[in-house]
Structures are given as structure tokens and as C-alpha cells.
mmCIF file of N, CA and C in Angstrom:
data_model
loop_
_atom_site.group_PDB
_atom_site.id
_atom_site.type_symbol
_atom_site.label_atom_id
_atom_site.label_comp_id
_atom_site.label_asym_id
_atom_site.label_seq_id
_atom_site.Cartn_x
_atom_site.Cartn_y
_atom_site.Cartn_z
ATOM 1 N N MET A 1 13.910 -43.099 2.267
ATOM 2 C CA MET A 1 13.156 -42.214 3.008
ATOM 3 C C MET A 1 13.983 -40.828 3.343
ATOM 4 N N GLN A 2 15.145 -40.943 3.233
ATOM 5 C CA GLN A 2 16.100 -39.788 3.475
ATOM 6 C C GLN A 2 15.818 -38.704 2.483
ATOM 7 N N TRP A 3 15.641 -39.106 1.208
ATOM 8 C CA TRP A 3 15.330 -38.186 0.111
ATOM 9 C C TRP A 3 14.051 -37.302 0.405
ATOM 10 N N LEU A 4 13.182 -37.936 1.094
ATOM 11 C CA LEU A 4 11.959 -37.309 1.430
ATOM 12 C C LEU A 4 12.176 -36.145 2.488
ATOM 13 N N ALA A 5 12.966 -36.460 3.476
ATOM 14 C CA ALA A 5 13.336 -35.465 4.445
ATOM 15 C C ALA A 5 14.038 -34.333 3.850
ATOM 16 N N VAL A 6 15.007 -34.662 2.936
ATOM 17 C CA VAL A 6 15.861 -33.555 2.241
ATOM 18 C C VAL A 6 14.841 -32.673 1.397
ATOM 19 N N SER A 7 13.939 -33.292 0.774
ATOM 20 C CA SER A 7 13.063 -32.613 -0.072
ATOM 21 C C SER A 7 12.141 -31.656 0.710
ATOM 22 N N ILE A 8 11.723 -32.207 1.861
ATOM 23 C CA ILE A 8 10.799 -31.353 2.720
ATOM 24 C C ILE A 8 11.604 -30.103 3.321
ATOM 25 N N VAL A 9 12.794 -30.412 3.722
ATOM 26 C CA VAL A 9 13.682 -29.292 4.326
ATOM 27 C C VAL A 9 14.035 -28.354 3.267
ATOM 28 N N LEU A 10 14.324 -28.697 2.094
ATOM 29 C CA LEU A 10 14.644 -27.896 1.039
ATOM 30 C C LEU A 10 13.388 -27.052 0.589
ATOM 31 N N SER A 11 12.277 -27.634 0.562
ATOM 32 C CA SER A 11 11.062 -26.789 0.319
ATOM 33 C C SER A 11 10.806 -25.759 1.347
ATOM 34 N N VAL A 12 11.030 -26.057 2.542
ATOM 35 C CA VAL A 12 10.804 -25.068 3.623
ATOM 36 C C VAL A 12 11.887 -23.970 3.532
ATOM 37 N N VAL A 13 13.078 -24.349 3.343
ATOM 38 C CA VAL A 13 14.149 -23.409 3.169
ATOM 39 C C VAL A 13 13.962 -22.494 1.964
ATOM 40 N N LEU A 14 13.549 -22.941 0.868
ATOM 41 C CA LEU A 14 13.442 -22.147 -0.369
ATOM 42 C C LEU A 14 12.195 -21.253 -0.049
ATOM 43 N N THR A 15 11.179 -21.618 0.577
ATOM 44 C CA THR A 15 9.915 -20.826 0.886
ATOM 45 C C THR A 15 10.421 -19.657 1.741
ATOM 46 N N VAL A 16 11.216 -20.013 2.673
ATOM 47 C CA VAL A 16 11.626 -18.874 3.704
ATOM 48 C C VAL A 16 12.528 -17.960 2.907
ATOM 49 N N VAL A 17 13.451 -18.379 2.148
ATOM 50 C CA VAL A 17 14.314 -17.500 1.377
ATOM 51 C C VAL A 17 13.517 -16.647 0.466
ATOM 52 N N LEU A 18 12.581 -17.178 -0.207
ATOM 53 C CA LEU A 18 11.708 -16.405 -1.077
ATOM 54 C C LEU A 18 10.962 -15.315 -0.367
ATOM 55 N N ASN A 19 10.361 -15.656 0.800
ATOM 56 C CA ASN A 19 9.693 -14.692 1.575
ATOM 57 C C ASN A 19 10.627 -13.618 2.188
ATOM 58 N N VAL A 20 11.853 -14.019 2.505
ATOM 59 C CA VAL A 20 12.794 -13.055 3.044
ATOM 60 C C VAL A 20 13.256 -12.053 1.845
ATOM 61 N N ALA A 21 13.439 -12.621 0.708
ATOM 62 C CA ALA A 21 13.760 -11.735 -0.482
ATOM 63 C C ALA A 21 12.727 -10.812 -0.783
ATOM 64 N N LEU A 22 11.480 -11.271 -0.764
ATOM 65 C CA LEU A 22 10.315 -10.330 -1.042
ATOM 66 C C LEU A 22 10.277 -9.250 0.074
ATOM 67 N N ARG A 23 10.528 -9.514 1.222
ATOM 68 C CA ARG A 23 10.501 -8.493 2.312
ATOM 69 C C ARG A 23 11.735 -7.556 2.183
ATOM 70 N N ALA A 24 12.837 -8.139 1.715
ATOM 71 C CA ALA A 24 14.006 -7.297 1.600
ATOM 72 C C ALA A 24 13.855 -6.290 0.491
ATOM 73 N N PHE A 25 13.235 -6.700 -0.579
ATOM 74 C CA PHE A 25 13.035 -5.877 -1.796
ATOM 75 C C PHE A 25 11.398 -5.848 -2.021
ATOM 76 N N PRO A 26 10.778 -4.915 -1.168
ATOM 77 C CA PRO A 26 9.320 -4.727 -1.214
ATOM 78 C C PRO A 26 8.739 -4.459 -2.597
ATOM 79 N N ARG A 27 9.466 -3.690 -3.382
ATOM 80 C CA ARG A 27 8.904 -3.203 -4.684
ATOM 81 C C ARG A 27 8.963 -4.296 -5.642
ATOM 82 N N THR A 28 9.776 -5.307 -5.501
ATOM 83 C CA THR A 28 9.824 -6.443 -6.457
ATOM 84 C C THR A 28 8.598 -7.098 -6.632
ATOM 85 N N GLY A 29 7.859 -7.441 -5.571
ATOM 86 C CA GLY A 29 6.626 -8.032 -5.650
ATOM 87 C C GLY A 29 5.590 -7.263 -6.471
ATOM 88 N N GLU A 30 5.555 -5.976 -6.231
ATOM 89 C CA GLU A 30 4.714 -5.059 -6.904
ATOM 90 C C GLU A 30 4.982 -4.928 -8.337
ATOM 91 N N GLN A 31 6.271 -4.943 -8.642
ATOM 92 C CA GLN A 31 6.708 -4.825 -10.046
ATOM 93 C C GLN A 31 6.363 -6.126 -10.825
ATOM 94 N N VAL A 32 6.540 -7.207 -10.201
ATOM 95 C CA VAL A 32 6.183 -8.498 -10.822
ATOM 96 C C VAL A 32 4.627 -8.512 -11.062
ATOM 97 N N GLY A 33 3.927 -8.003 -10.092
ATOM 98 C CA GLY A 33 2.513 -8.014 -10.288
ATOM 99 C C GLY A 33 2.090 -7.129 -11.385
ATOM 100 N N GLN A 34 2.604 -6.013 -11.491
ATOM 101 C CA GLN A 34 2.372 -5.139 -12.607
ATOM 102 C C GLN A 34 2.665 -5.665 -13.926
ATOM 103 N N LYS A 35 3.893 -6.240 -13.996
ATOM 104 C CA LYS A 35 4.269 -6.862 -15.229
ATOM 105 C C LYS A 35 3.277 -7.978 -15.730
ATOM 106 N N LEU A 36 2.874 -8.856 -14.691
ATOM 107 C CA LEU A 36 1.898 -9.834 -15.093
ATOM 108 C C LEU A 36 0.624 -9.170 -15.525
ATOM 109 N N ALA A 37 0.182 -8.149 -14.916
ATOM 110 C CA ALA A 37 -1.093 -7.475 -15.371
ATOM 111 C C ALA A 37 -0.933 -6.972 -16.685
ATOM 112 N N GLU A 38 0.235 -6.366 -17.081
ATOM 113 C CA GLU A 38 0.383 -5.812 -18.470
ATOM 114 C C GLU A 38 0.285 -6.962 -19.432
ATOM 115 N N VAL A 39 1.018 -8.116 -19.094
ATOM 116 C CA VAL A 39 1.016 -9.189 -20.110
ATOM 117 C C VAL A 39 -0.381 -9.769 -20.206
ATOM 118 N N ALA A 40 -1.121 -9.878 -19.147
ATOM 119 C CA ALA A 40 -2.482 -10.303 -19.236
ATOM 120 C C ALA A 40 -3.387 -9.475 -20.076
ATOM 121 N N GLU A 41 -3.172 -8.139 -20.015
ATOM 122 C CA GLU A 41 -3.991 -7.230 -20.820
ATOM 123 C C GLU A 41 -3.629 -7.357 -22.348
ATOM 124 N N GLN A 42 -2.378 -7.686 -22.666
ATOM 125 C CA GLN A 42 -1.889 -7.774 -24.055
ATOM 126 C C GLN A 42 -2.250 -8.969 -24.754
ATOM 127 N N ARG A 43 -2.650 -10.084 -23.966
ATOM 128 C CA ARG A 43 -2.998 -11.333 -24.603
ATOM 129 C C ARG A 43 -4.196 -11.302 -25.324
ATOM 130 N N PRO A 44 -4.412 -12.159 -26.348
ATOM 131 C CA PRO A 44 -5.687 -12.206 -27.138
ATOM 132 C C PRO A 44 -6.791 -12.688 -26.197
ATOM 133 N N GLU A 45 -7.905 -12.332 -26.553
ATOM 134 C CA GLU A 45 -9.021 -12.632 -25.786
ATOM 135 C C GLU A 45 -9.295 -14.169 -25.700
ATOM 136 N N GLY A 46 -9.360 -14.764 -24.496
ATOM 137 C CA GLY A 46 -9.568 -16.127 -24.327
ATOM 138 C C GLY A 46 -8.239 -16.799 -24.310
ATOM 139 N N GLY A 47 -7.101 -16.180 -24.495
ATOM 140 C CA GLY A 47 -5.785 -16.855 -24.413
ATOM 141 C C GLY A 47 -5.349 -16.938 -22.972
ATOM 142 N N VAL A 48 -4.503 -17.927 -22.843
ATOM 143 C CA VAL A 48 -3.886 -18.176 -21.610
ATOM 144 C C VAL A 48 -2.430 -17.970 -21.569
ATOM 145 N N TYR A 49 -1.860 -17.278 -20.581
ATOM 146 C CA TYR A 49 -0.425 -16.882 -20.581
ATOM 147 C C TYR A 49 0.222 -18.019 -19.695
ATOM 148 N N ILE A 50 1.135 -18.838 -20.302
ATOM 149 C CA ILE A 50 1.924 -19.752 -19.703
ATOM 150 C C ILE A 50 3.440 -19.484 -19.901
ATOM 151 N N PRO A 51 4.133 -19.045 -18.865
ATOM 152 C CA PRO A 51 5.511 -18.670 -18.987
ATOM 153 C C PRO A 51 6.287 -20.088 -19.131
ATOM 154 N N TRP A 52 6.230 -20.703 -20.211
ATOM 155 C CA TRP A 52 6.943 -22.005 -20.501
ATOM 156 C C TRP A 52 8.481 -21.822 -20.356
ATOM 157 N N LYS A 53 9.021 -20.761 -20.961
ATOM 158 C CA LYS A 53 10.377 -20.565 -20.920
ATOM 159 C C LYS A 53 10.996 -20.555 -19.459
ATOM 160 N N ALA A 54 10.266 -19.583 -18.741
ATOM 161 C CA ALA A 54 10.681 -19.398 -17.320
ATOM 162 C C ALA A 54 10.533 -20.755 -16.567
ATOM 163 N N MET A 55 9.447 -21.454 -16.804
ATOM 164 C CA MET A 55 9.206 -22.725 -16.052
ATOM 165 C C MET A 55 10.318 -23.676 -16.370
ATOM 166 N N LEU A 56 10.714 -23.740 -17.652
ATOM 167 C CA LEU A 56 11.800 -24.572 -18.148
ATOM 168 C C LEU A 56 13.201 -24.274 -17.492
ATOM 169 N N ILE A 57 13.463 -22.996 -17.466
ATOM 170 C CA ILE A 57 14.718 -22.511 -16.828
ATOM 171 C C ILE A 57 14.715 -22.757 -15.354
ATOM 172 N N VAL A 58 13.683 -22.466 -14.632
ATOM 173 C CA VAL A 58 13.633 -22.673 -13.283
ATOM 174 C C VAL A 58 13.757 -24.143 -12.941
ATOM 175 N N SER A 59 13.049 -25.009 -13.684
ATOM 176 C CA SER A 59 13.113 -26.400 -13.484
ATOM 177 C C SER A 59 14.545 -26.963 -13.701
ATOM 178 N N LEU A 60 15.244 -26.501 -14.716
ATOM 179 C CA LEU A 60 16.543 -26.996 -14.840
ATOM 180 C C LEU A 60 17.498 -26.505 -13.833
ATOM 181 N N VAL A 61 17.443 -25.204 -13.407
ATOM 182 C CA VAL A 61 18.231 -24.716 -12.420
ATOM 183 C C VAL A 61 18.048 -25.466 -11.083
ATOM 184 N N LEU A 62 16.854 -25.693 -10.652
ATOM 185 C CA LEU A 62 16.476 -26.324 -9.376
ATOM 186 C C LEU A 62 16.888 -27.818 -9.469
ATOM 187 N N THR A 63 16.761 -28.456 -10.598
ATOM 188 C CA THR A 63 17.162 -29.830 -10.772
ATOM 189 C C THR A 63 18.708 -29.929 -10.536
ATOM 190 N N ILE A 64 19.446 -29.186 -11.284
ATOM 191 C CA ILE A 64 20.813 -29.140 -11.141
ATOM 192 C C ILE A 64 21.296 -28.751 -9.764
ATOM 193 N N GLY A 65 20.622 -27.721 -9.132
ATOM 194 C CA GLY A 65 21.014 -27.396 -7.775
ATOM 195 C C GLY A 65 20.797 -28.538 -6.802
ATOM 196 N N LEU A 66 19.669 -29.217 -6.923
ATOM 197 C CA LEU A 66 19.318 -30.335 -6.038
ATOM 198 C C LEU A 66 20.321 -31.460 -6.171
ATOM 199 N N ASN A 67 20.612 -31.765 -7.464
ATOM 200 C CA ASN A 67 21.574 -32.896 -7.631
ATOM 201 C C ASN A 67 22.997 -32.558 -7.066
ATOM 202 N N LEU A 68 23.337 -31.264 -7.318
ATOM 203 C CA LEU A 68 24.625 -30.853 -6.739
ATOM 204 C C LEU A 68 24.674 -30.987 -5.180
ATOM 205 N N LEU A 69 23.676 -30.498 -4.679
ATOM 206 C CA LEU A 69 23.539 -30.590 -3.161
ATOM 207 C C LEU A 69 23.568 -32.067 -2.729
ATOM 208 N N LEU A 70 22.827 -32.912 -3.341
ATOM 209 C CA LEU A 70 22.812 -34.331 -2.915
ATOM 210 C C LEU A 70 24.128 -34.900 -3.218
ATOM 211 N N TRP A 71 24.824 -34.550 -4.214
ATOM 212 C CA TRP A 71 26.140 -35.038 -4.586
ATOM 213 C C TRP A 71 27.162 -34.686 -3.516
ATOM 214 N N LEU A 72 27.015 -33.386 -3.022
ATOM 215 C CA LEU A 72 27.964 -32.846 -2.004
ATOM 216 C C LEU A 72 27.681 -33.435 -0.627
ATOM 217 N N VAL A 73 26.484 -33.796 -0.366
ATOM 218 C CA VAL A 73 26.081 -34.466 0.921
ATOM 219 C C VAL A 73 26.797 -35.902 1.028
ATOM 220 N N ARG A 74 26.807 -36.606 -0.141
ATOM 221 C CA ARG A 74 27.242 -37.945 -0.034
ATOM 222 C C ARG A 74 28.707 -37.940 0.314
#
């Protein structure tokens, strides 16, 4: 049950950090939106853009980070 509490707390903390980062750098959100719009315009008709490389990297970084955090807490 403890892992559930840690997971919920980390989720809330990461959400707050992301929101603070977007407010600290307001142009970043706009730039990301423009870049995604450019990518959407360049894709073939009927194609779907899936950033699988970015998803893989983020997943690995978050997994390693969570495991390190849990290892340090023990």
C-alpha cells in the first residue's frame, strides 16, 4: 500500500513541477504547440504522429528516477 501513496504523491509533485515550469517559461508551451502543428501539417494524409522515441526516453528516465527514489528511501 505504501507504493500507492508514493506513486500518488510523485504524480502530484510532477504535475506541479510541470505547471511551474510552463509558467516560468511561458513561450515554451507556445513553441511546443507550434512545433506539433508543423509536424501535423507535414504528415501524410490519414497518418498519425506518435512520438515513440520521446515516449521511450521519458519512460526510461522516469522508471530509473522512480527506482532511484525508492532505493534511497529504503
